[in-house]
Amino acid sequence: MGDSFKRVLFVNSEIFPYLPESDISNIGRYLPQGIQERKREIRSFMPRYGCINERKNQLHEVIRLSGMNIIINEVDRPLVIKVASISAARMQVYFIDNEDYFHRKQIYLDGDGKFFADNGERAVFFARGVLETVKKLRWAPDIIHCHGWISHVLPLYLKKAYKDDPIFSGSKVVLSLYDEIADEKFPDDLKDKIAMGNISDEDMGLPEHPDGINLAELAARYSDGIIMGSGSIRQELVGFCKSSGVPCLPYNGTALADGSYIDDYDRFYSQIAAAGE
């Protein structure tokens, strides 16, 4: 079972040191390094938020990967890919960038603490940008591990819009859930923004007025394994995941504190990768 996966794609909402330390950003920083040290190949992605200092962090555009466009609700926007290295971890981080979505200085709340009205679109652009970039890299992941709300559209796209793509034909999705944006509201036209190819309203299963819990449930519905990344996730979401029949790894605060969670996650990846073989 230990050799049932070799490549892990990390799709992160936050990574330290590009963003301040938090539970999510620390996992985004140290989990990929730990998995790489266990002799797996890794790729790691996050949005290029406007608060990230490109000069200080030595970001540079990857011309051979940039140049694609992504259409959301009939609006065409360029996809720019940047990269930086975390030398201490011997790993690179790829950044999904677009002037309209990611050049503002705040991450997902405006200066008054309000949820950006286009956060749903930003999640769509990020998810599709990651998948298109991985296709261009011609790097087929065995496990795709999604962290944070901005990655929550990716499992749907992978299982519906990209299911016949040979790059992703063997990919399994692991979803880490955190205590975040549960009550934040998305615009009523979120389904129109997500729509792509043959994805139907029924596939999305979103209510008329979707919130953060609904988006997390959408991600869980199309995941092959779920990890409880914090101890205060809404019980309705925990219950939804447990009732789905998908393997769930419970929250373990001690393991997260002492770093042993990396071995737990590595074993969980093996379990998910081996399922159905």
mmCIF file of C-alpha atoms in Angstrom:
data_model
loop_
_atom_site.group_PDB
_atom_site.id
_atom_site.type_symbol
_atom_site.label_atom_id
_atom_site.label_comp_id
_atom_site.label_asym_id
_atom_site.label_seq_id
_atom_site.Cartn_x
_atom_site.Cartn_y
_atom_site.Cartn_z
ATOM 1 C CA MET A 1 0.000 0.000 0.000
ATOM 2 C CA GLY A 2 2.895 2.374 0.678
ATOM 3 C CA ASP A 3 3.703 2.528 -3.028
ATOM 4 C CA SER A 4 0.102 3.115 -4.109
ATOM 5 C CA PHE A 5 0.798 6.804 -4.743
ATOM 6 C CA LYS A 6 3.825 8.779 -5.852
ATOM 7 C CA ARG A 7 2.639 12.277 -6.735
ATOM 8 C CA VAL A 8 0.679 14.719 -4.566
ATOM 9 C CA LEU A 9 -0.743 18.028 -5.778
ATOM 10 C CA PHE A 10 -1.412 20.520 -2.980
ATOM 11 C CA VAL A 11 -4.038 23.172 -3.695
ATOM 12 C CA ASN A 12 -3.718 25.722 -0.883
ATOM 13 C CA SER A 13 -5.589 28.822 0.152
ATOM 14 C CA GLU A 14 -2.634 29.976 2.257
ATOM 15 C CA ILE A 15 1.054 29.137 2.619
ATOM 16 C CA PHE A 16 3.491 30.593 5.161
ATOM 17 C CA PRO A 17 5.736 32.642 4.701
ATOM 18 C CA TYR A 18 3.805 34.242 1.835
ATOM 19 C CA LEU A 19 0.910 34.885 4.226
ATOM 20 C CA PRO A 20 0.968 35.244 8.040
ATOM 21 C CA GLU A 21 1.143 32.129 10.182
ATOM 22 C CA SER A 22 -2.169 30.364 10.784
ATOM 23 C CA ASP A 23 -3.265 26.747 11.073
ATOM 24 C CA ILE A 24 -3.924 26.586 7.330
ATOM 25 C CA SER A 25 -0.803 28.475 6.209
ATOM 26 C CA ASN A 26 1.468 26.373 8.424
ATOM 27 C CA ILE A 27 0.022 23.145 7.030
ATOM 28 C CA GLY A 28 0.414 24.629 3.542
ATOM 29 C CA ARG A 29 4.079 25.228 4.325
ATOM 30 C CA TYR A 30 5.137 22.093 6.204
ATOM 31 C CA LEU A 31 2.892 19.315 4.875
ATOM 32 C CA PRO A 32 4.222 19.414 1.281
ATOM 33 C CA GLN A 33 7.792 19.446 2.600
ATOM 34 C CA GLY A 34 7.077 16.481 4.860
ATOM 35 C CA ILE A 35 5.440 14.489 2.080
ATOM 36 C CA GLN A 36 8.363 15.276 -0.225
ATOM 37 C CA GLU A 37 10.790 14.074 2.451
ATOM 38 C CA ARG A 38 8.863 10.788 2.428
ATOM 39 C CA LYS A 39 10.037 10.328 -1.167
ATOM 40 C CA ARG A 40 6.893 11.564 -2.925
ATOM 41 C CA GLU A 41 6.840 14.051 -5.778
ATOM 42 C CA ILE A 42 4.883 17.200 -4.935
ATOM 43 C CA ARG A 43 3.552 20.334 -6.592
ATOM 44 C CA SER A 44 2.051 23.148 -4.533
ATOM 45 C CA PHE A 45 -0.275 25.969 -5.643
ATOM 46 C CA MET A 46 -1.866 29.036 -4.038
ATOM 47 C CA PRO A 47 -3.397 32.336 -5.239
ATOM 48 C CA ARG A 48 -1.024 35.258 -5.789
ATOM 49 C CA TYR A 49 -2.787 37.668 -3.439
ATOM 50 C CA GLY A 50 -1.875 41.328 -3.786
ATOM 51 C CA CYS A 51 -0.447 41.453 -0.257
ATOM 52 C CA ILE A 52 2.370 39.086 -1.264
ATOM 53 C CA ASN A 53 5.561 41.050 -1.871
ATOM 54 C CA GLU A 54 6.903 39.713 -5.163
ATOM 55 C CA ARG A 55 10.367 41.229 -4.805
ATOM 56 C CA LYS A 56 10.903 40.087 -1.219
ATOM 57 C CA ASN A 57 9.673 36.560 -2.003
ATOM 58 C CA GLN A 58 11.379 36.455 -5.422
ATOM 59 C CA LEU A 59 8.304 35.572 -7.444
ATOM 60 C CA HIS A 60 8.728 35.478 -11.191
ATOM 61 C CA GLU A 61 6.399 34.711 -14.042
ATOM 62 C CA VAL A 62 6.652 31.335 -15.769
ATOM 63 C CA ILE A 63 6.210 32.409 -19.374
ATOM 64 C CA ARG A 64 5.843 28.885 -20.754
ATOM 65 C CA LEU A 65 2.892 28.253 -18.416
ATOM 66 C CA SER A 66 1.242 31.670 -18.679
ATOM 67 C CA GLY A 67 -0.689 32.866 -21.702
ATOM 68 C CA MET A 68 -3.851 30.834 -21.212
ATOM 69 C CA ASN A 69 -7.250 32.463 -20.792
ATOM 70 C CA ILE A 70 -10.130 31.324 -18.594
ATOM 71 C CA ILE A 71 -13.721 32.210 -19.456
ATOM 72 C CA ILE A 72 -16.137 32.664 -16.557
ATOM 73 C CA ASN A 73 -19.727 33.516 -17.447
ATOM 74 C CA GLU A 74 -18.621 34.610 -20.944
ATOM 75 C CA VAL A 75 -15.900 36.944 -19.628
ATOM 76 C CA ASP A 76 -12.389 36.058 -20.805
ATOM 77 C CA ARG A 77 -9.510 36.685 -18.373
ATOM 78 C CA PRO A 78 -5.789 35.916 -18.725
ATOM 79 C CA LEU A 79 -4.166 33.329 -16.486
ATOM 80 C CA VAL A 80 -0.698 34.258 -15.239
ATOM 81 C CA ILE A 81 1.496 31.695 -13.473
ATOM 82 C CA LYS A 82 4.275 32.754 -11.130
ATOM 83 C CA VAL A 83 6.684 30.677 -9.089
ATOM 84 C CA ALA A 84 8.892 31.066 -6.031
ATOM 85 C CA SER A 85 11.097 28.755 -4.023
ATOM 86 C CA ILE A 86 11.160 27.975 -0.323
ATOM 87 C CA SER A 87 14.842 27.126 -0.160
ATOM 88 C CA ALA A 88 14.756 25.622 3.333
ATOM 89 C CA ALA A 89 12.143 23.130 2.122
ATOM 90 C CA ARG A 90 13.693 22.600 -1.314
ATOM 91 C CA MET A 91 10.327 23.096 -2.927
ATOM 92 C CA GLN A 92 8.662 25.472 -5.343
ATOM 93 C CA VAL A 93 5.284 27.144 -5.008
ATOM 94 C CA TYR A 94 3.209 28.016 -8.056
ATOM 95 C CA PHE A 95 0.979 31.080 -7.860
ATOM 96 C CA ILE A 96 -2.261 31.577 -9.807
ATOM 97 C CA ASP A 97 -2.500 35.240 -10.756
ATOM 98 C CA ASN A 98 -4.923 37.574 -12.503
ATOM 99 C CA GLU A 99 -5.116 41.334 -12.181
ATOM 100 C CA ASP A 100 -8.913 41.477 -11.684
ATOM 101 C CA TYR A 101 -9.048 38.803 -8.992
ATOM 102 C CA PHE A 102 -5.790 38.814 -7.064
ATOM 103 C CA HIS A 103 -4.124 42.229 -7.111
ATOM 104 C CA ARG A 104 -6.118 43.686 -4.209
ATOM 105 C CA LYS A 105 -4.204 43.868 -0.936
ATOM 106 C CA GLN A 106 -6.748 41.938 1.139
ATOM 107 C CA ILE A 107 -7.183 38.160 0.936
ATOM 108 C CA TYR A 108 -10.943 37.619 0.964
ATOM 109 C CA LEU A 109 -12.400 40.406 3.135
ATOM 110 C CA ASP A 110 -12.391 44.074 2.138
ATOM 111 C CA GLY A 111 -11.169 46.923 4.348
ATOM 112 C CA ASP A 112 -14.497 46.934 6.187
ATOM 113 C CA GLY A 113 -14.362 43.210 6.871
ATOM 114 C CA LYS A 114 -16.943 42.317 4.232
ATOM 115 C CA PHE A 115 -16.680 39.189 2.093
ATOM 116 C CA PHE A 116 -15.728 40.141 -1.471
ATOM 117 C CA ALA A 117 -18.734 39.852 -3.789
ATOM 118 C CA ASP A 118 -16.607 38.099 -6.430
ATOM 119 C CA ASN A 119 -15.061 35.494 -4.105
ATOM 120 C CA GLY A 120 -17.019 32.760 -5.865
ATOM 121 C CA GLU A 121 -15.543 33.814 -9.202
ATOM 122 C CA ARG A 122 -12.088 33.919 -7.655
ATOM 123 C CA ALA A 123 -12.528 30.325 -6.438
ATOM 124 C CA VAL A 124 -13.626 29.261 -9.930
ATOM 125 C CA PHE A 125 -10.670 30.986 -11.578
ATOM 126 C CA PHE A 126 -8.235 29.510 -9.062
ATOM 127 C CA ALA A 127 -9.527 25.935 -9.415
ATOM 128 C CA ARG A 128 -9.570 26.007 -13.181
ATOM 129 C CA GLY A 129 -6.219 27.782 -13.277
ATOM 130 C CA VAL A 130 -4.610 25.045 -11.174
ATOM 131 C CA LEU A 131 -6.036 22.238 -13.307
ATOM 132 C CA GLU A 132 -5.075 23.881 -16.597
ATOM 133 C CA THR A 133 -1.554 24.569 -15.340
ATOM 134 C CA VAL A 134 -1.078 20.987 -14.168
ATOM 135 C CA LYS A 135 -2.241 19.822 -17.609
ATOM 136 C CA LYS A 136 0.345 22.090 -19.209
ATOM 137 C CA LEU A 137 3.013 20.698 -16.876
ATOM 138 C CA ARG A 138 1.987 17.201 -18.054
ATOM 139 C CA TRP A 139 2.311 16.067 -14.442
ATOM 140 C CA ALA A 140 -0.307 13.474 -13.452
ATOM 141 C CA PRO A 141 -1.059 13.573 -9.696
ATOM 142 C CA ASP A 142 -2.175 10.492 -7.771
ATOM 143 C CA ILE A 143 -3.568 12.585 -4.913
ATOM 144 C CA ILE A 144 -4.941 16.133 -5.100
ATOM 145 C CA HIS A 145 -5.171 17.618 -1.602
ATOM 146 C CA CYS A 146 -7.421 20.702 -1.339
ATOM 147 C CA HIS A 147 -7.044 23.119 1.589
ATOM 148 C CA GLY A 148 -9.298 26.102 2.235
ATOM 149 C CA TRP A 149 -12.519 27.477 0.776
ATOM 150 C CA ILE A 150 -10.920 28.890 -2.379
ATOM 151 C CA SER A 151 -10.127 25.296 -3.471
ATOM 152 C CA HIS A 152 -13.657 23.999 -2.927
ATOM 153 C CA VAL A 153 -14.803 24.092 -6.551
ATOM 154 C CA LEU A 154 -11.888 21.955 -7.745
ATOM 155 C CA PRO A 155 -13.271 18.510 -6.763
ATOM 156 C CA LEU A 156 -16.417 19.130 -8.847
ATOM 157 C CA TYR A 157 -14.373 20.172 -11.877
ATOM 158 C CA LEU A 158 -12.031 17.226 -11.530
ATOM 159 C CA LYS A 159 -14.818 14.637 -11.309
ATOM 160 C CA LYS A 160 -17.073 16.186 -13.963
ATOM 161 C CA ALA A 161 -15.315 18.526 -16.418
ATOM 162 C CA TYR A 162 -11.852 16.890 -16.372
ATOM 163 C CA LYS A 163 -12.791 13.254 -15.724
ATOM 164 C CA ASP A 164 -11.801 12.126 -19.233
ATOM 165 C CA ASP A 165 -8.468 13.953 -19.264
ATOM 166 C CA PRO A 166 -5.618 11.402 -19.117
ATOM 167 C CA ILE A 167 -3.600 13.647 -16.786
ATOM 168 C CA PHE A 168 -6.284 13.280 -14.105
ATOM 169 C CA SER A 169 -7.686 9.833 -14.908
ATOM 170 C CA GLY A 170 -6.025 8.267 -11.849
ATOM 171 C CA SER A 171 -6.324 11.228 -9.475
ATOM 172 C CA LYS A 172 -8.081 10.965 -6.112
ATOM 173 C CA VAL A 173 -9.208 14.029 -4.153
ATOM 174 C CA VAL A 174 -8.488 14.526 -0.462
ATOM 175 C CA LEU A 175 -10.244 17.508 1.133
ATOM 176 C CA SER A 176 -9.120 19.207 4.340
ATOM 177 C CA LEU A 177 -11.933 21.159 5.980
ATOM 178 C CA TYR A 178 -11.355 24.080 8.334
ATOM 179 C CA ASP A 179 -13.430 26.408 10.469
ATOM 180 C CA GLU A 180 -13.786 29.215 7.922
ATOM 181 C CA ILE A 181 -16.364 31.362 6.067
ATOM 182 C CA ALA A 182 -19.282 29.169 7.241
ATOM 183 C CA ASP A 183 -21.775 32.049 7.312
ATOM 184 C CA GLU A 184 -20.394 34.079 4.408
ATOM 185 C CA LYS A 185 -22.835 34.442 1.524
ATOM 186 C CA PHE A 186 -22.055 34.036 -2.160
ATOM 187 C CA PRO A 187 -24.055 35.838 -4.883
ATOM 188 C CA ASP A 188 -27.144 34.041 -6.148
ATOM 189 C CA ASP A 189 -25.541 33.577 -9.570
ATOM 190 C CA LEU A 190 -22.686 31.426 -8.210
ATOM 191 C CA LYS A 191 -23.994 28.447 -10.177
ATOM 192 C CA ASP A 192 -23.704 30.468 -13.394
ATOM 193 C CA LYS A 193 -20.090 31.283 -12.563
ATOM 194 C CA ILE A 194 -19.239 27.650 -11.824
ATOM 195 C CA ALA A 195 -21.036 26.283 -14.909
ATOM 196 C CA MET A 196 -18.664 24.671 -17.394
ATOM 197 C CA GLY A 197 -19.099 22.000 -20.045
ATOM 198 C CA ASN A 198 -21.791 19.502 -19.083
ATOM 199 C CA ILE A 199 -21.885 20.415 -15.377
ATOM 200 C CA SER A 200 -25.553 20.772 -14.424
ATOM 201 C CA ASP A 201 -27.361 22.511 -11.568
ATOM 202 C CA GLU A 202 -28.047 19.045 -10.188
ATOM 203 C CA ASP A 203 -24.317 18.267 -10.207
ATOM 204 C CA MET A 204 -23.671 21.381 -8.120
ATOM 205 C CA GLY A 205 -26.561 20.867 -5.717
ATOM 206 C CA LEU A 206 -26.270 24.444 -4.456
ATOM 207 C CA PRO A 207 -29.250 26.290 -2.932
ATOM 208 C CA GLU A 208 -30.513 29.592 -4.257
ATOM 209 C CA HIS A 209 -28.546 31.585 -1.671
ATOM 210 C CA PRO A 210 -25.312 29.587 -1.142
ATOM 211 C CA ASP A 211 -23.005 30.094 1.829
ATOM 212 C CA GLY A 212 -19.640 28.775 2.950
ATOM 213 C CA ILE A 213 -21.128 25.554 4.341
ATOM 214 C CA ASN A 214 -22.832 24.834 1.006
ATOM 215 C CA LEU A 215 -19.534 25.321 -0.853
ATOM 216 C CA ALA A 216 -17.737 22.988 1.576
ATOM 217 C CA GLU A 217 -20.472 20.366 1.103
ATOM 218 C CA LEU A 218 -20.028 20.684 -2.667
ATOM 219 C CA ALA A 219 -16.315 19.948 -2.246
ATOM 220 C CA ALA A 220 -17.007 17.018 0.099
ATOM 221 C CA ARG A 221 -19.524 15.494 -2.325
ATOM 222 C CA TYR A 222 -16.813 15.032 -4.973
ATOM 223 C CA SER A 223 -13.919 14.069 -2.684
ATOM 224 C CA ASP A 224 -12.502 10.581 -2.118
ATOM 225 C CA GLY A 225 -11.292 11.293 1.404
ATOM 226 C CA ILE A 226 -11.947 14.049 3.951
ATOM 227 C CA ILE A 227 -9.696 15.354 6.730
ATOM 228 C CA MET A 228 -11.072 17.427 9.605
ATOM 229 C CA GLY A 229 -8.422 20.133 9.787
ATOM 230 C CA SER A 230 -9.771 22.008 12.796
ATOM 231 C CA GLY A 231 -11.693 21.122 15.923
ATOM 232 C CA SER A 232 -14.488 23.656 15.571
ATOM 233 C CA ILE A 233 -16.004 22.764 12.203
ATOM 234 C CA ARG A 234 -19.774 23.182 12.166
ATOM 235 C CA GLN A 235 -21.509 19.989 13.263
ATOM 236 C CA GLU A 236 -23.864 20.121 10.273
ATOM 237 C CA LEU A 237 -20.838 19.927 7.973
ATOM 238 C CA VAL A 238 -19.197 17.167 10.034
ATOM 239 C CA GLY A 239 -22.473 15.236 9.939
ATOM 240 C CA PHE A 240 -22.774 15.710 6.178
ATOM 241 C CA CYS A 241 -19.278 14.292 5.666
ATOM 242 C CA LYS A 242 -19.799 11.327 7.979
ATOM 243 C CA SER A 243 -23.100 10.426 6.314
ATOM 244 C CA SER A 244 -21.509 10.546 2.846
ATOM 245 C CA GLY A 245 -19.732 7.230 3.336
ATOM 246 C CA VAL A 246 -16.409 8.797 2.282
ATOM 247 C CA PRO A 247 -13.400 7.914 4.492
ATOM 248 C CA CYS A 248 -12.881 10.660 7.083
ATOM 249 C CA LEU A 249 -9.796 11.364 9.174
ATOM 250 C CA PRO A 250 -10.851 13.023 12.452
ATOM 251 C CA TYR A 251 -9.254 16.148 13.854
ATOM 252 C CA ASN A 252 -6.140 15.493 15.948
ATOM 253 C CA GLY A 253 -4.876 18.642 17.602
ATOM 254 C CA THR A 254 -1.955 16.883 19.279
ATOM 255 C CA ALA A 255 -0.679 15.491 15.964
ATOM 256 C CA LEU A 256 -0.981 18.909 14.330
ATOM 257 C CA ALA A 257 0.984 20.466 17.191
ATOM 258 C CA ASP A 258 3.835 17.944 17.229
ATOM 259 C CA GLY A 259 4.060 17.364 13.467
ATOM 260 C CA SER A 260 3.073 13.693 13.518
ATOM 261 C CA TYR A 261 0.014 14.563 11.412
ATOM 262 C CA ILE A 262 2.279 14.334 8.342
ATOM 263 C CA ASP A 263 2.639 10.573 8.841
ATOM 264 C CA ASP A 264 -1.109 10.318 9.484
ATOM 265 C CA TYR A 265 -1.867 12.166 6.258
ATOM 266 C CA ASP A 266 0.674 10.088 4.329
ATOM 267 C CA ARG A 267 -1.039 6.884 5.490
ATOM 268 C CA PHE A 268 -4.435 8.365 4.635
ATOM 269 C CA TYR A 269 -3.212 9.175 1.103
ATOM 270 C CA SER A 270 -2.141 5.537 0.745
ATOM 271 C CA GLN A 271 -5.569 4.371 1.897
ATOM 272 C CA ILE A 272 -7.370 6.656 -0.572
ATOM 273 C CA ALA A 273 -5.009 5.902 -3.470
ATOM 274 C CA ALA A 274 -5.362 2.146 -2.933
ATOM 275 C CA ALA A 275 -9.184 2.211 -2.740
ATOM 276 C CA GLY A 276 -10.721 0.544 -5.772
ATOM 277 C CA GLU A 277 -7.459 -0.948 -7.009
#
